[in-house]
Each structure stands twice: as structure tokens, then as C-alpha cells.
PDB file of C-alpha atoms in Angstrom:
ATOM      1  CA  MET B   1     -61.290 190.948 176.205  1.00  0.00           C
ATOM      2  CA  ASN B   2     -59.183 189.451 173.750  1.00  0.00           C
ATOM      3  CA  LYS B   3     -56.242 187.160 174.108  1.00  0.00           C
ATOM      4  CA  SER B   4     -53.177 189.650 174.358  1.00  0.00           C
ATOM      5  CA  HIS B   5     -55.195 191.611 176.989  1.00  0.00           C
ATOM      6  CA  LEU B   6     -55.720 188.541 179.166  1.00  0.00           C
ATOM      7  CA  ILE B   7     -51.962 187.936 178.956  1.00  0.00           C
ATOM      8  CA  LEU B   8     -50.951 191.611 179.611  1.00  0.00           C
ATOM      9  CA  GLN B   9     -53.176 191.805 182.677  1.00  0.00           C
ATOM     10  CA  GLN B  10     -50.931 189.106 184.311  1.00  0.00           C
ATOM     11  CA  GLU B  11     -47.730 190.804 183.113  1.00  0.00           C
ATOM     12  CA  ARG B  12     -46.406 186.994 183.007  1.00  0.00           C
ATOM     13  CA  VAL B  13     -45.309 186.183 179.632  1.00  0.00           C
ATOM     14  CA  ARG B  14     -42.218 185.206 177.754  1.00  0.00           C
ATOM     15  CA  SER B  15     -41.384 184.384 174.185  1.00  0.00           C
ATOM     16  CA  PHE B  16     -38.513 181.930 173.456  1.00  0.00           C
ATOM     17  CA  ARG B  17     -36.861 181.263 170.009  1.00  0.00           C
ATOM     18  CA  SER B  18     -36.739 177.490 169.374  1.00  0.00           C
ATOM     19  CA  ALA B  19     -33.961 175.816 167.659  1.00  0.00           C
ATOM     20  CA  LEU B  20     -36.071 175.781 164.624  1.00  0.00           C
ATOM     21  CA  GLY B  21     -36.363 179.667 164.475  1.00  0.00           C
ATOM     22  CA  GLU B  22     -39.844 179.940 165.844  1.00  0.00           C
ATOM     23  CA  ASP B  23     -41.028 182.129 168.638  1.00  0.00           C
ATOM     24  CA  VAL B  24     -43.197 180.219 171.295  1.00  0.00           C
ATOM     25  CA  VAL B  25     -45.135 182.147 173.933  1.00  0.00           C
ATOM     26  CA  VAL B  26     -44.973 180.850 177.479  1.00  0.00           C
ATOM     27  CA  ASN B  27     -47.595 182.262 179.689  1.00  0.00           C
ATOM     28  CA  HIS B  28     -47.979 181.913 183.543  1.00  0.00           C
ATOM     29  CA  ILE B  29     -51.568 182.513 184.671  1.00  0.00           C
ATOM     30  CA  VAL B  30     -52.539 182.418 188.303  1.00  0.00           C
ATOM     31  CA  GLY B  31     -56.084 182.561 189.480  1.00  0.00           C
ATOM     32  CA  TYR B  32     -58.046 182.461 186.244  1.00  0.00           C
ATOM     33  CA  LYS B  33     -60.787 179.964 185.583  1.00  0.00           C
ATOM     34  CA  ALA B  34     -60.305 177.189 182.988  1.00  0.00           C
ATOM     35  CA  ALA B  35     -63.266 178.234 181.044  1.00  0.00           C
ATOM     36  CA  THR B  36     -62.127 181.867 180.953  1.00  0.00           C
ATOM     37  CA  LEU B  37     -58.756 180.704 179.234  1.00  0.00           C
ATOM     38  CA  ALA B  38     -60.477 178.479 176.772  1.00  0.00           C
ATOM     39  CA  GLU B  39     -63.367 180.930 175.896  1.00  0.00           C
ATOM     40  CA  HIS B  40     -60.725 183.558 175.222  1.00  0.00           C
ATOM     41  CA  GLY B  41     -58.858 181.499 172.826  1.00  0.00           C
ATOM     42  CA  LEU B  42     -55.648 181.325 175.150  1.00  0.00           C
ATOM     43  CA  VAL B  43     -55.984 177.451 175.711  1.00  0.00           C
ATOM     44  CA  ASP B  44     -57.447 174.808 173.177  1.00  0.00           C
ATOM     45  CA  CYS B  45     -56.270 171.665 175.289  1.00  0.00           C
ATOM     46  CA  PHE B  46     -55.652 171.138 178.943  1.00  0.00           C
ATOM     47  CA  VAL B  47     -53.051 168.713 180.180  1.00  0.00           C
ATOM     48  CA  VAL B  48     -54.264 168.326 183.922  1.00  0.00           C
ATOM     49  CA  ASP B  49     -52.839 166.072 186.745  1.00  0.00           C
ATOM     50  CA  ALA B  50     -55.363 163.556 187.841  1.00  0.00           C
ATOM     51  CA  GLU B  51     -56.048 164.884 191.356  1.00  0.00           C
ATOM     52  CA  ASP B  52     -59.852 165.230 191.693  1.00  0.00           C
ATOM     53  CA  GLY B  53     -62.014 166.958 194.265  1.00  0.00           C
ATOM     54  CA  PHE B  54     -60.841 170.150 195.694  1.00  0.00           C
ATOM     55  CA  SER B  55     -58.097 170.645 192.972  1.00  0.00           C
ATOM     56  CA  GLN B  56     -57.605 172.318 189.554  1.00  0.00           C
ATOM     57  CA  LEU B  57     -59.427 169.305 187.768  1.00  0.00           C
ATOM     58  CA  GLY B  58     -62.348 169.536 190.276  1.00  0.00           C
ATOM     59  CA  LYS B  59     -62.810 173.222 189.634  1.00  0.00           C
ATOM     60  CA  MET B  60     -62.868 172.717 185.834  1.00  0.00           C
ATOM     61  CA  ARG B  61     -64.935 169.748 185.787  1.00  0.00           C
ATOM     62  CA  GLU B  62     -68.273 171.229 185.046  1.00  0.00           C
ATOM     63  CA  PHE B  63     -66.940 173.415 182.290  1.00  0.00           C
ATOM     64  CA  ALA B  64     -64.843 170.426 180.670  1.00  0.00           C
ATOM     65  CA  SER B  65     -67.848 168.028 180.980  1.00  0.00           C
ATOM     66  CA  LEU B  66     -70.128 170.612 178.956  1.00  0.00           C
ATOM     67  CA  ASP B  67     -67.429 171.538 176.680  1.00  0.00           C
ATOM     68  CA  LEU B  68     -66.076 167.904 175.887  1.00  0.00           C
ATOM     69  CA  GLY B  69     -69.468 166.174 175.979  1.00  0.00           C
ATOM     70  CA  ILE B  70     -68.564 163.796 178.619  1.00  0.00           C
ATOM     71  CA  SER B  71     -70.327 163.426 182.243  1.00  0.00           C
ATOM     72  CA  GLN B  72     -68.851 164.517 185.378  1.00  0.00           C
ATOM     73  CA  ARG B  73     -69.528 161.665 187.628  1.00  0.00           C
ATOM     74  CA  ASP B  74     -72.098 158.979 187.985  1.00  0.00           C
ATOM     75  CA  LEU B  75     -73.978 160.234 191.070  1.00  0.00           C
ATOM     76  CA  LEU B  76     -76.335 157.294 191.375  1.00  0.00           C
ATOM     77  CA  SER B  77     -73.431 154.847 191.222  1.00  0.00           C
ATOM     78  CA  HIS B  78     -71.360 156.724 193.911  1.00  0.00           C
ATOM     79  CA  ALA B  79     -74.509 156.898 196.071  1.00  0.00           C
ATOM     80  CA  MET B  80     -75.233 153.246 195.950  1.00  0.00           C
ATOM     81  CA  GLU B  81     -71.595 152.044 195.853  1.00  0.00           C
ATOM     82  CA  GLY B  82     -69.464 154.576 197.673  1.00  0.00           C
ATOM     83  CA  PHE B  83     -66.459 154.701 195.277  1.00  0.00           C
ATOM     84  CA  PRO B  84     -66.909 152.087 192.539  1.00  0.00           C
ATOM     85  CA  SER B  85     -63.784 150.111 191.563  1.00  0.00           C
ATOM     86  CA  HIS B  86     -64.834 149.530 188.067  1.00  0.00           C
ATOM     87  CA  LEU B  87     -63.826 152.305 185.346  1.00  0.00           C
ATOM     88  CA  GLN B  88     -66.854 154.463 184.232  1.00  0.00           C
ATOM     89  CA  ARG B  89     -66.972 156.887 181.260  1.00  0.00           C
ATOM     90  CA  ASN B  90     -66.970 160.094 183.074  1.00  0.00           C
ATOM     91  CA  LEU B  91     -64.252 162.605 184.289  1.00  0.00           C
ATOM     92  CA  ALA B  92     -64.332 161.642 188.004  1.00  0.00           C
ATOM     93  CA  SER B  93     -63.956 157.826 187.388  1.00  0.00           C
ATOM     94  CA  LEU B  94     -61.211 158.313 184.786  1.00  0.00           C
ATOM     95  CA  ALA B  95     -59.307 160.610 187.035  1.00  0.00           C
ATOM     96  CA  ASP B  96     -59.306 158.283 190.097  1.00  0.00           C
ATOM     97  CA  TRP B  97     -58.504 155.468 187.600  1.00  0.00           C
ATOM     98  CA  VAL B  98     -55.248 157.370 186.385  1.00  0.00           C
ATOM     99  CA  ARG B  99     -54.426 158.374 189.865  1.00  0.00           C
ATOM    100  CA  TYR B 100     -54.624 154.671 191.245  1.00  0.00           C
ATOM    101  CA  ARG B 101     -53.408 152.607 188.293  1.00  0.00           C
ATOM    102  CA  GLU B 102     -50.146 150.929 188.954  1.00  0.00           C
ATOM    103  CA  PRO B 103     -47.484 149.923 188.078  1.00  0.00           C
ATOM    104  CA  GLU B 104     -48.388 151.143 184.459  1.00  0.00           C
ATOM    105  CA  ILE B 105     -47.940 155.045 183.781  1.00  0.00           C
ATOM    106  CA  THR B 106     -50.964 156.013 181.736  1.00  0.00           C
ATOM    107  CA  LEU B 107     -52.276 159.043 180.183  1.00  0.00           C
ATOM    108  CA  VAL B 108     -55.966 159.317 179.214  1.00  0.00           C
ATOM    109  CA  ALA B 109     -56.554 161.540 176.213  1.00  0.00           C
ATOM    110  CA  ILE B 110     -60.408 162.618 176.128  1.00  0.00           C
ATOM    111  CA  PRO B 111     -61.301 164.323 172.803  1.00  0.00           C
ATOM    112  CA  SER B 112     -64.251 166.755 172.381  1.00  0.00           C
ATOM    113  CA  ALA B 113     -67.490 165.131 171.209  1.00  0.00           C
ATOM    114  CA  ILE B 114     -69.142 168.741 170.723  1.00  0.00           C
ATOM    115  CA  HIS B 115     -68.965 170.580 167.506  1.00  0.00           C
ATOM    116  CA  GLY B 116     -67.624 174.002 167.982  1.00  0.00           C
ATOM    117  CA  SER B 117     -66.235 173.240 171.557  1.00  0.00           C
ATOM    118  CA  HIS B 118     -63.627 175.765 172.947  1.00  0.00           C
ATOM    119  CA  LEU B 119     -61.289 172.759 173.740  1.00  0.00           C
ATOM    120  CA  LYS B 120     -59.994 170.102 171.190  1.00  0.00           C
ATOM    121  CA  GLY B 121     -59.531 167.792 174.274  1.00  0.00           C
ATOM    122  CA  LEU B 122     -58.278 167.249 177.792  1.00  0.00           C
ATOM    123  CA  ILE B 123     -55.422 164.968 178.830  1.00  0.00           C
ATOM    124  CA  LEU B 124     -55.562 163.319 182.462  1.00  0.00           C
ATOM    125  CA  SER B 125     -51.893 162.839 183.548  1.00  0.00           C
ATOM    126  CA  PRO B 126     -50.324 160.790 186.282  1.00  0.00           C
ATOM    127  CA  TYR B 127     -48.438 162.871 188.864  1.00  0.00           C
ATOM    128  CA  ASP B 128     -46.277 162.747 191.981  1.00  0.00           C
ATOM    129  CA  GLY B 129     -49.450 161.635 193.861  1.00  0.00           C
ATOM    130  CA  SER B 130     -50.261 158.934 191.657  1.00  0.00           C
ATOM    131  CA  LYS B 131     -49.527 155.171 192.677  1.00  0.00           C
ATOM    132  CA  SER B 132     -47.496 154.627 189.558  1.00  0.00           C
ATOM    133  CA  TYR B 133     -45.043 157.277 190.901  1.00  0.00           C
ATOM    134  CA  LEU B 134     -44.500 155.598 194.203  1.00  0.00           C
ATOM    135  CA  ARG B 135     -41.693 153.292 192.616  1.00  0.00           C
ATOM    136  CA  PHE B 136     -39.783 156.160 191.385  1.00  0.00           C
ATOM    137  CA  ALA B 137     -40.097 158.229 194.527  1.00  0.00           C
ATOM    138  CA  GLN B 138     -36.955 158.773 196.800  1.00  0.00           C
ATOM    139  CA  GLY B 139     -38.908 159.903 199.835  1.00  0.00           C
ATOM    140  CA  GLU B 140     -41.404 162.396 200.782  1.00  0.00           C
ATOM    141  CA  TYR B 141     -38.912 165.265 200.711  1.00  0.00           C
ATOM    142  CA  ALA B 142     -36.802 163.975 197.695  1.00  0.00           C
ATOM    143  CA  ARG B 143     -36.299 165.758 194.284  1.00  0.00           C
ATOM    144  CA  PRO B 144     -38.923 164.919 191.865  1.00  0.00           C
ATOM    145  CA  HIS B 145     -38.042 161.992 189.595  1.00  0.00           C
ATOM    146  CA  ARG B 146     -36.911 163.579 186.372  1.00  0.00           C
ATOM    147  CA  ASP B 147     -37.765 160.698 183.921  1.00  0.00           C
ATOM    148  CA  PHE B 148     -41.342 160.436 185.226  1.00  0.00           C
ATOM    149  CA  ILE B 149     -42.288 164.090 185.122  1.00  0.00           C
ATOM    150  CA  TYR B 150     -40.380 164.714 181.820  1.00  0.00           C
ATOM    151  CA  ASN B 151     -41.945 161.959 179.819  1.00  0.00           C
ATOM    152  CA  VAL B 152     -45.633 162.454 181.075  1.00  0.00           C
ATOM    153  CA  THR B 153     -45.193 166.175 180.198  1.00  0.00           C
ATOM    154  CA  TYR B 154     -43.570 165.452 176.789  1.00  0.00           C
ATOM    155  CA  GLU B 155     -45.840 162.760 175.587  1.00  0.00           C
ATOM    156  CA  SER B 156     -48.996 164.839 176.683  1.00  0.00           C
ATOM    157  CA  ILE B 157     -47.939 167.806 174.601  1.00  0.00           C
ATOM    158  CA  ALA B 158     -46.904 165.557 171.708  1.00  0.00           C
ATOM    159  CA  TYR B 159     -50.205 163.738 171.730  1.00  0.00           C
ATOM    160  CA  ALA B 160     -52.257 167.083 171.951  1.00  0.00           C
ATOM    161  CA  TYR B 161     -50.313 168.557 169.066  1.00  0.00           C
ATOM    162  CA  PHE B 162     -50.021 165.543 166.505  1.00  0.00           C
ATOM    163  CA  VAL B 163     -53.480 164.108 167.352  1.00  0.00           C
ATOM    164  CA  TRP B 164     -55.665 166.870 168.012  1.00  0.00           C
ATOM    165  CA  GLY B 165     -53.870 169.709 166.300  1.00  0.00           C
ATOM    166  CA  ALA B 166     -53.687 171.664 169.597  1.00  0.00           C
ATOM    167  CA  LYS B 167     -51.407 174.859 169.291  1.00  0.00           C
ATOM    168  CA  ASN B 168     -52.072 176.350 172.660  1.00  0.00           C
ATOM    169  CA  ILE B 169     -51.665 174.035 175.572  1.00  0.00           C
ATOM    170  CA  GLY B 170     -52.573 174.865 179.244  1.00  0.00           C
ATOM    171  CA  LEU B 171     -50.594 172.805 181.708  1.00  0.00           C
ATOM    172  CA  THR B 172     -50.936 172.172 185.520  1.00  0.00           C
ATOM    173  CA  HIS B 173     -48.160 171.527 187.907  1.00  0.00           C
ATOM    174  CA  PHE B 174     -47.848 167.675 188.247  1.00  0.00           C
ATOM    175  CA  SER B 175     -47.483 167.711 192.094  1.00  0.00           C
ATOM    176  CA  ARG B 176     -49.968 166.981 195.016  1.00  0.00           C
ATOM    177  CA  ASN B 177     -48.168 170.185 196.805  1.00  0.00           C
ATOM    178  CA  LYS B 178     -49.199 173.023 194.806  1.00  0.00           C
ATOM    179  CA  PHE B 179     -50.077 175.987 196.901  1.00  0.00           C
ATOM    180  CA  LYS B 180     -48.208 179.056 198.117  1.00  0.00           C
ATOM    181  CA  HIS B 181     -44.383 178.432 198.350  1.00  0.00           C
ATOM    182  CA  LEU B 182     -44.716 174.629 198.174  1.00  0.00           C
ATOM    183  CA  TYR B 183     -44.257 174.478 194.170  1.00  0.00           C
ATOM    184  CA  HIS B 184     -41.128 172.237 193.819  1.00  0.00           C
ATOM    185  CA  PRO B 185     -39.007 174.068 191.285  1.00  0.00           C
ATOM    186  CA  ASP B 186     -37.249 170.813 190.187  1.00  0.00           C
ATOM    187  CA  LEU B 187     -40.658 169.525 189.047  1.00  0.00           C
ATOM    188  CA  THR B 188     -41.265 172.646 186.940  1.00  0.00           C
ATOM    189  CA  THR B 189     -37.704 172.455 185.663  1.00  0.00           C
ATOM    190  CA  CYS B 190     -38.556 168.963 184.220  1.00  0.00           C
ATOM    191  CA  GLN B 191     -41.704 170.316 182.685  1.00  0.00           C
ATOM    192  CA  VAL B 192     -39.877 173.274 181.052  1.00  0.00           C
ATOM    193  CA  GLU B 193     -37.070 170.859 179.627  1.00  0.00           C
ATOM    194  CA  ALA B 194     -39.736 168.692 178.050  1.00  0.00           C
ATOM    195  CA  ILE B 195     -41.503 171.718 176.437  1.00  0.00           C
ATOM    196  CA  MET B 196     -38.215 173.165 175.066  1.00  0.00           C
ATOM    197  CA  HIS B 197     -37.124 170.002 173.793  1.00  0.00           C
ATOM    198  CA  PHE B 198     -40.561 169.477 171.711  1.00  0.00           C
ATOM    199  CA  CYS B 199     -40.248 173.042 170.462  1.00  0.00           C
ATOM    200  CA  ASN B 200     -36.822 172.469 169.357  1.00  0.00           C
ATOM    201  CA  GLU B 201     -37.862 169.515 167.379  1.00  0.00           C
ATOM    202  CA  HIS B 202     -41.344 170.161 166.014  1.00  0.00           C
ATOM    203  CA  GLN B 203     -42.695 173.395 164.479  1.00  0.00           C
ATOM    204  CA  GLY B 204     -46.277 174.939 164.917  1.00  0.00           C
ATOM    205  CA  LEU B 205     -46.876 175.107 168.791  1.00  0.00           C
ATOM    206  CA  GLU B 206     -47.977 178.640 169.493  1.00  0.00           C
ATOM    207  CA  SER B 207     -48.003 178.682 173.071  1.00  0.00           C
ATOM    208  CA  ILE B 208     -47.693 177.076 176.530  1.00  0.00           C
ATOM    209  CA  THR B 209     -49.580 178.260 179.534  1.00  0.00           C
ATOM    210  CA  PHE B 210     -48.607 177.297 183.000  1.00  0.00           C
ATOM    211  CA  PHE B 211     -52.169 177.103 184.821  1.00  0.00           C
ATOM    212  CA  ASP B 212     -51.898 177.666 188.531  1.00  0.00           C
ATOM    213  CA  ASP B 213     -54.346 178.453 191.398  1.00  0.00           C
ATOM    214  CA  SER B 214     -51.946 180.285 193.735  1.00  0.00           C
ATOM    215  CA  GLU B 215     -48.541 181.920 193.737  1.00  0.00           C
ATOM    216  CA  GLY B 216     -45.266 180.209 194.291  1.00  0.00           C
ATOM    217  CA  ASN B 217     -44.443 178.359 190.946  1.00  0.00           C
ATOM    218  CA  MET B 218     -41.885 180.128 188.771  1.00  0.00           C
ATOM    219  CA  PRO B 219     -41.770 178.755 185.398  1.00  0.00           C
ATOM    220  CA  LEU B 220     -40.807 181.970 183.662  1.00  0.00           C
ATOM    221  CA  ASP B 221     -37.645 182.275 185.733  1.00  0.00           C
ATOM    222  CA  ILE B 222     -36.711 178.703 184.693  1.00  0.00           C
ATOM    223  CA  PHE B 223     -37.281 179.437 181.195  1.00  0.00           C
ATOM    224  CA  ASP B 224     -34.983 182.507 181.304  1.00  0.00           C
ATOM    225  CA  ALA B 225     -32.276 180.273 182.807  1.00  0.00           C
ATOM    226  CA  PHE B 226     -32.831 177.565 180.062  1.00  0.00           C
ATOM    227  CA  SER B 227     -32.757 180.075 177.382  1.00  0.00           C
ATOM    228  CA  SER B 228     -29.092 180.943 178.395  1.00  0.00           C
ATOM    229  CA  ILE B 229     -27.999 177.366 177.923  1.00  0.00           C
ATOM    230  CA  ASP B 230     -26.334 176.714 174.519  1.00  0.00           C
ATOM    231  CA  CYS B 231     -27.052 173.001 174.347  1.00  0.00           C
ATOM    232  CA  LEU B 232     -30.099 171.491 176.238  1.00  0.00           C
ATOM    233  CA  GLY B 233     -29.685 167.934 174.725  1.00  0.00           C
ATOM    234  CA  ALA B 234     -32.372 166.081 172.906  1.00  0.00           C
ATOM    235  CA  HIS B 235     -35.509 164.055 173.508  1.00  0.00           C
ATOM    236  CA  ARG B 236     -35.077 160.371 173.741  1.00  0.00           C
ATOM    237  CA  PRO B 237     -37.970 158.594 172.282  1.00  0.00           C
ATOM    238  CA  ILE B 238     -39.819 156.130 174.400  1.00  0.00           C
ATOM    239  CA  LYS B 239     -42.076 153.006 174.097  1.00  0.00           C
ATOM    240  CA  LYS B 240     -45.696 153.767 173.845  1.00  0.00           C
ATOM    241  CA  GLU B 241     -48.886 151.455 173.715  1.00  0.00           C
ATOM    242  CA  ILE B 242     -52.077 152.938 172.981  1.00  0.00           C
ATOM    243  CA  LEU B 243     -55.690 151.416 173.446  1.00  0.00           C
ATOM    244  CA  ASN B 244     -58.722 153.170 172.232  1.00  0.00           C
ATOM    245  CA  PHE B 245     -61.769 152.659 174.355  1.00  0.00           C
ATOM    246  CA  TRP B 246     -65.004 154.658 174.455  1.00  0.00           C
ATOM    247  CA  GLY B 247     -63.624 157.064 171.817  1.00  0.00           C
ATOM    248  CA  MET B 248     -60.624 158.039 173.837  1.00  0.00           C
ATOM    249  CA  ASP B 249     -57.019 156.910 173.867  1.00  0.00           C
ATOM    250  CA  PHE B 250     -55.251 155.248 176.810  1.00  0.00           C
ATOM    251  CA  ILE B 251     -51.625 155.662 176.362  1.00  0.00           C
ATOM    252  CA  ASP B 252     -49.106 153.563 178.337  1.00  0.00           C
ATOM    253  CA  LEU B 253     -45.674 155.005 178.619  1.00  0.00           C
ATOM    254  CA  ASP B 254     -42.388 152.825 179.132  1.00  0.00           C
ATOM    255  CA  TRP B 255     -38.963 154.587 179.016  1.00  0.00           C
ATOM    256  CA  ARG B 256     -37.089 151.553 180.214  1.00  0.00           C
TER     257      ARG B 256
END
């Protein structure tokens, strides 16, 4: 099965022409395993919300661990301590840290340590279930906060592209509510806006794949609507502070 066949099976693909004259492919994949997308070359980096357990990160943890060369979880520590409060160098601990860190908004960029791996790296992103989001939330049923979702999306893509040379990026929906009929369209709109701004300003990104477990998200419809707008505005650079630790980058975002 080659890359194009994998896309055509879903019949969920768009191509949009950036302001720089490049055609960027946008895929919407539902129900595939992360390993399948990576092994067939559709995705070379995943940007995943830091929801662990029965989640998209939880489902890809074994594959990501083997492909990136990082352990999933320190089982002995969890057995002895319950849920350790100190940060550990494993996917579960890093995801919990991103989720509960506040007030800082921090991305964790984990590069592959395995020669010939399918993924160049994985980025753990805060989302609307993170502690850092609470000061932006306007209530449980309010619209997603545009600056938060936009900036974590844009900066994740920018890091993967500029630091790792990723050209085919897979992206989850940055919400704790992502199952049938509960994908908030305004959150997806923030992600689409960030993607289009990045592609309008930088050449070379080949594809973005919206990676969902279930039906309900409508990213391609939103791309269609955005494509008809003459002026989408431009990205506003923000302040970033990067700390390298354990061979990975911890990226604090500040748009004040």
C-alpha cells in the first residue's frame, strides 16, 4: 500500500495553493493507527495533545516509544509511588507534566534517537484540558480561546519543520472532547488558520494530516471555506524560551 492509496481509501484529501504558489496536501484520516501512517510515509512527525491513557497518545505510545527510542512509562516507579510528582524521561511522565504545568504553556519536542526511524520526532502539546488553559477558558461550553489553540498549533508545526525538517505532519484535535459529534469546529478553525498562515509564509511543507479516532471533525470543510477568503491576515511572532534537557526541547510560549 503506497501513500496515495492510503489517502484515496479515505477519500478525504484537499490541496490548497499557498500565497507562495505551493500546493500543500491536507488529509483527514479517521481510524488509522499512528504506526500505519508513519510506516507508509504519510506522516514523519506527530503533534499530539498531552491527554494520556485512553487517548490517541495512549494508543500510539508503544509505537512511538520503539520508533523514537524513549520508554513509555517507569512501571516500577508508578507501582511504588502511585503517580510520581517528579518529571521522568518517559512519554507518560512528560505528557502528565505538559498537561498539569501552569501557568506556563509548554511544548515538549522529543526527537528520534533511532537511526532510520519512521518519525523525526513527536511534539506533546497543551490542549483545552491542560491546566495552562484554565486562565483562558470562558466556561465549559464557551468557544475555544483562539490565541491559545492557534499559537500551540503554529509553533508546533514551525518547530517540527525548522528543527527536524519534517515535511508531513500529523496533528490531533487539541480538545478533551473528541468523539462523535463533539469536535468543536471553532477549535479546528484555529488550527486551520495557523496551518494556512505557516504555509503562506514558508515554503516546503508537503502535507498536514488531521488524525482522528472517530467521525465528527470537519477540517476539510473549514479549509474549503478559508480558501475562498482573499485576505487571511498574517502570523504575529510571539516570544519563546527554549530549554534543552534530556536531549529534548521544552518550549515555553508567551504571546502577551
